[in-house]
PDB file of C-alpha atoms in Angstrom:
ATOM      1  CA  MET U 279      66.830 -33.719  39.472  1.00  0.00           C
ATOM      2  CA  GLN U 280      63.529 -35.467  38.772  1.00  0.00           C
ATOM      3  CA  ARG U 281      64.444 -35.722  35.111  1.00  0.00           C
ATOM      4  CA  ILE U 282      67.687 -37.605  35.870  1.00  0.00           C
ATOM      5  CA  LYS U 283      65.991 -40.149  38.146  1.00  0.00           C
ATOM      6  CA  ASN U 284      63.343 -40.989  35.511  1.00  0.00           C
ATOM      7  CA  ASN U 285      65.996 -41.550  32.881  1.00  0.00           C
ATOM      8  CA  PRO U 286      66.193 -45.320  32.137  1.00  0.00           C
ATOM      9  CA  THR U 287      69.933 -45.089  31.740  1.00  0.00           C
ATOM     10  CA  TYR U 288      70.274 -43.805  35.282  1.00  0.00           C
ATOM     11  CA  LYS U 289      68.170 -46.689  36.653  1.00  0.00           C
ATOM     12  CA  GLU U 290      70.094 -49.225  34.578  1.00  0.00           C
ATOM     13  CA  ASN U 291      73.351 -47.856  35.922  1.00  0.00           C
ATOM     14  CA  ILE U 292      72.147 -48.176  39.499  1.00  0.00           C
ATOM     15  CA  GLU U 293      71.050 -51.781  38.926  1.00  0.00           C
ATOM     16  CA  LEU U 294      74.302 -52.615  37.147  1.00  0.00           C
ATOM     17  CA  SER U 295      76.364 -51.223  39.998  1.00  0.00           C
ATOM     18  CA  LYS U 296      74.420 -53.407  42.462  1.00  0.00           C
ATOM     19  CA  VAL U 297      75.074 -56.494  40.329  1.00  0.00           C
ATOM     20  CA  GLU U 298      78.758 -55.615  39.917  1.00  0.00           C
ATOM     21  CA  TYR U 299      79.034 -55.211  43.679  1.00  0.00           C
ATOM     22  CA  PHE U 300      77.925 -58.800  44.267  1.00  0.00           C
ATOM     23  CA  LEU U 301      79.286 -60.503  41.145  1.00  0.00           C
ATOM     24  CA  GLY U 302      82.366 -58.413  40.522  1.00  0.00           C
ATOM     25  CA  SER U 303      83.440 -56.501  37.490  1.00  0.00           C
ATOM     26  CA  ASP U 304      85.010 -57.871  34.318  1.00  0.00           C
ATOM     27  CA  LEU U 305      87.943 -55.590  35.036  1.00  0.00           C
ATOM     28  CA  GLN U 306      88.782 -57.299  38.335  1.00  0.00           C
ATOM     29  CA  PRO U 307      89.165 -61.072  38.620  1.00  0.00           C
ATOM     30  CA  LEU U 308      86.970 -62.759  41.164  1.00  0.00           C
ATOM     31  CA  ALA U 309      88.568 -64.062  44.340  1.00  0.00           C
ATOM     32  CA  ASP U 310      87.701 -67.627  43.334  1.00  0.00           C
ATOM     33  CA  ASP U 311      89.535 -67.160  40.040  1.00  0.00           C
ATOM     34  CA  ALA U 312      92.634 -65.941  41.853  1.00  0.00           C
ATOM     35  CA  VAL U 313      92.577 -68.938  44.189  1.00  0.00           C
ATOM     36  CA  ALA U 314      92.075 -71.353  41.288  1.00  0.00           C
ATOM     37  CA  ARG U 315      94.939 -69.745  39.360  1.00  0.00           C
ATOM     38  CA  ALA U 316      97.253 -69.998  42.360  1.00  0.00           C
ATOM     39  CA  GLN U 317      96.369 -73.649  42.869  1.00  0.00           C
ATOM     40  CA  LEU U 318      96.858 -74.412  39.177  1.00  0.00           C
ATOM     41  CA  ARG U 319     100.201 -72.597  39.202  1.00  0.00           C
ATOM     42  CA  GLY U 320     101.332 -74.730  42.153  1.00  0.00           C
ATOM     43  CA  GLU U 321     100.289 -77.945  40.426  1.00  0.00           C
ATOM     44  CA  LEU U 322     102.047 -76.871  37.236  1.00  0.00           C
ATOM     45  CA  ASP U 323     105.254 -76.094  39.143  1.00  0.00           C
ATOM     46  CA  ASP U 324     105.059 -79.486  40.867  1.00  0.00           C
ATOM     47  CA  ALA U 325     104.627 -81.291  37.543  1.00  0.00           C
ATOM     48  CA  ILE U 326     107.451 -79.402  35.841  1.00  0.00           C
ATOM     49  CA  SER U 327     109.771 -80.094  38.782  1.00  0.00           C
ATOM     50  CA  LEU U 328     109.640 -83.811  37.836  1.00  0.00           C
ATOM     51  CA  LEU U 329     111.550 -83.034  34.621  1.00  0.00           C
ATOM     52  CA  SER U 330     115.262 -82.578  34.003  1.00  0.00           C
ATOM     53  CA  GLU U 331     116.668 -79.061  34.310  1.00  0.00           C
ATOM     54  CA  ARG U 332     117.025 -78.665  30.545  1.00  0.00           C
ATOM     55  CA  GLU U 333     113.445 -79.818  29.922  1.00  0.00           C
ATOM     56  CA  GLN U 334     112.216 -77.380  32.563  1.00  0.00           C
ATOM     57  CA  LEU U 335     114.097 -74.482  30.972  1.00  0.00           C
ATOM     58  CA  VAL U 336     112.738 -75.207  27.505  1.00  0.00           C
ATOM     59  CA  LEU U 337     109.128 -75.703  28.657  1.00  0.00           C
ATOM     60  CA  ARG U 338     109.123 -72.580  30.809  1.00  0.00           C
ATOM     61  CA  ALA U 339     110.636 -70.499  28.001  1.00  0.00           C
ATOM     62  CA  PHE U 340     108.403 -71.873  25.248  1.00  0.00           C
ATOM     63  CA  TYR U 341     105.140 -71.509  27.164  1.00  0.00           C
ATOM     64  CA  GLY U 342     106.143 -68.349  29.053  1.00  0.00           C
ATOM     65  CA  ILE U 343     105.838 -69.863  32.516  1.00  0.00           C
ATOM     66  CA  GLY U 344     107.404 -67.369  34.895  1.00  0.00           C
ATOM     67  CA  ALA U 345     109.248 -65.701  32.032  1.00  0.00           C
ATOM     68  CA  PRO U 346     108.510 -64.091  28.667  1.00  0.00           C
ATOM     69  CA  GLN U 347     107.381 -66.554  26.004  1.00  0.00           C
ATOM     70  CA  MET U 348     110.091 -67.440  23.461  1.00  0.00           C
ATOM     71  CA  THR U 349     110.250 -69.127  20.063  1.00  0.00           C
ATOM     72  CA  PHE U 350     112.381 -72.212  19.447  1.00  0.00           C
ATOM     73  CA  ALA U 351     114.946 -70.029  17.679  1.00  0.00           C
ATOM     74  CA  GLU U 352     115.158 -67.688  20.694  1.00  0.00           C
ATOM     75  CA  ILE U 353     115.433 -70.640  23.093  1.00  0.00           C
ATOM     76  CA  GLY U 354     118.195 -72.123  20.978  1.00  0.00           C
ATOM     77  CA  ALA U 355     120.132 -68.858  20.898  1.00  0.00           C
ATOM     78  CA  THR U 356     119.709 -68.330  24.642  1.00  0.00           C
ATOM     79  CA  TYR U 357     120.692 -71.848  25.752  1.00  0.00           C
ATOM     80  CA  GLY U 358     123.228 -72.681  23.041  1.00  0.00           C
ATOM     81  CA  MET U 359     121.327 -75.219  20.964  1.00  0.00           C
ATOM     82  CA  LYS U 360     119.718 -75.398  17.565  1.00  0.00           C
ATOM     83  CA  ARG U 361     116.050 -74.553  17.089  1.00  0.00           C
ATOM     84  CA  GLU U 362     115.230 -78.169  16.178  1.00  0.00           C
ATOM     85  CA  ARG U 363     116.912 -79.450  19.341  1.00  0.00           C
ATOM     86  CA  ALA U 364     114.804 -77.101  21.455  1.00  0.00           C
ATOM     87  CA  ARG U 365     111.681 -78.487  19.764  1.00  0.00           C
ATOM     88  CA  GLN U 366     112.824 -82.064  20.415  1.00  0.00           C
ATOM     89  CA  ILE U 367     113.448 -81.301  24.094  1.00  0.00           C
ATOM     90  CA  ARG U 368     109.993 -79.716  24.396  1.00  0.00           C
ATOM     91  CA  ASP U 369     108.352 -82.770  22.813  1.00  0.00           C
ATOM     92  CA  LYS U 370     110.294 -85.139  25.064  1.00  0.00           C
ATOM     93  CA  ALA U 371     109.349 -83.106  28.157  1.00  0.00           C
ATOM     94  CA  LEU U 372     105.666 -83.223  27.214  1.00  0.00           C
ATOM     95  CA  ARG U 373     105.867 -87.001  26.739  1.00  0.00           C
ATOM     96  CA  HIS U 374     107.462 -87.321  30.177  1.00  0.00           C
ATOM     97  CA  LEU U 375     104.731 -85.215  31.759  1.00  0.00           C
ATOM     98  CA  ARG U 376     102.002 -87.278  30.093  1.00  0.00           C
ATOM     99  CA  SER U 377     103.512 -90.579  31.221  1.00  0.00           C
ATOM    100  CA  LYS U 378     104.087 -89.350  34.792  1.00  0.00           C
ATOM    101  CA  THR U 379     100.561 -87.960  35.138  1.00  0.00           C
ATOM    102  CA  LYS U 380      99.062 -91.192  33.781  1.00  0.00           C
ATOM    103  CA  SER U 381     101.013 -93.192  36.356  1.00  0.00           C
ATOM    104  CA  LEU U 382      99.862 -90.851  39.139  1.00  0.00           C
ATOM    105  CA  ILE U 383      96.198 -91.028  38.067  1.00  0.00           C
ATOM    106  CA  GLY U 384      96.057 -94.716  37.202  1.00  0.00           C
TER     107      GLY U 384
END
């Protein structure tokens, strides 16, 4: 028993477990991170809700927001449009978001 306690690895493990207790482990997100993610998700949903339904569908599918991430070809096949049209809708939606956020900030 004495031999285990004098082992530096044992002491390091004890110290590490104390630090993990207060700071959290890399395997579990901190509570603050979860709150920040939830707040960011709400703000993102609010911003996307300002767009047309088609723009919302394309953005959510392309970036994987609330659904699996898709390519332009997959979006086009799913929603009955060409790949290039899906890209154009995504670009237009991003322009709309930029202009609306600038007007809200400024």
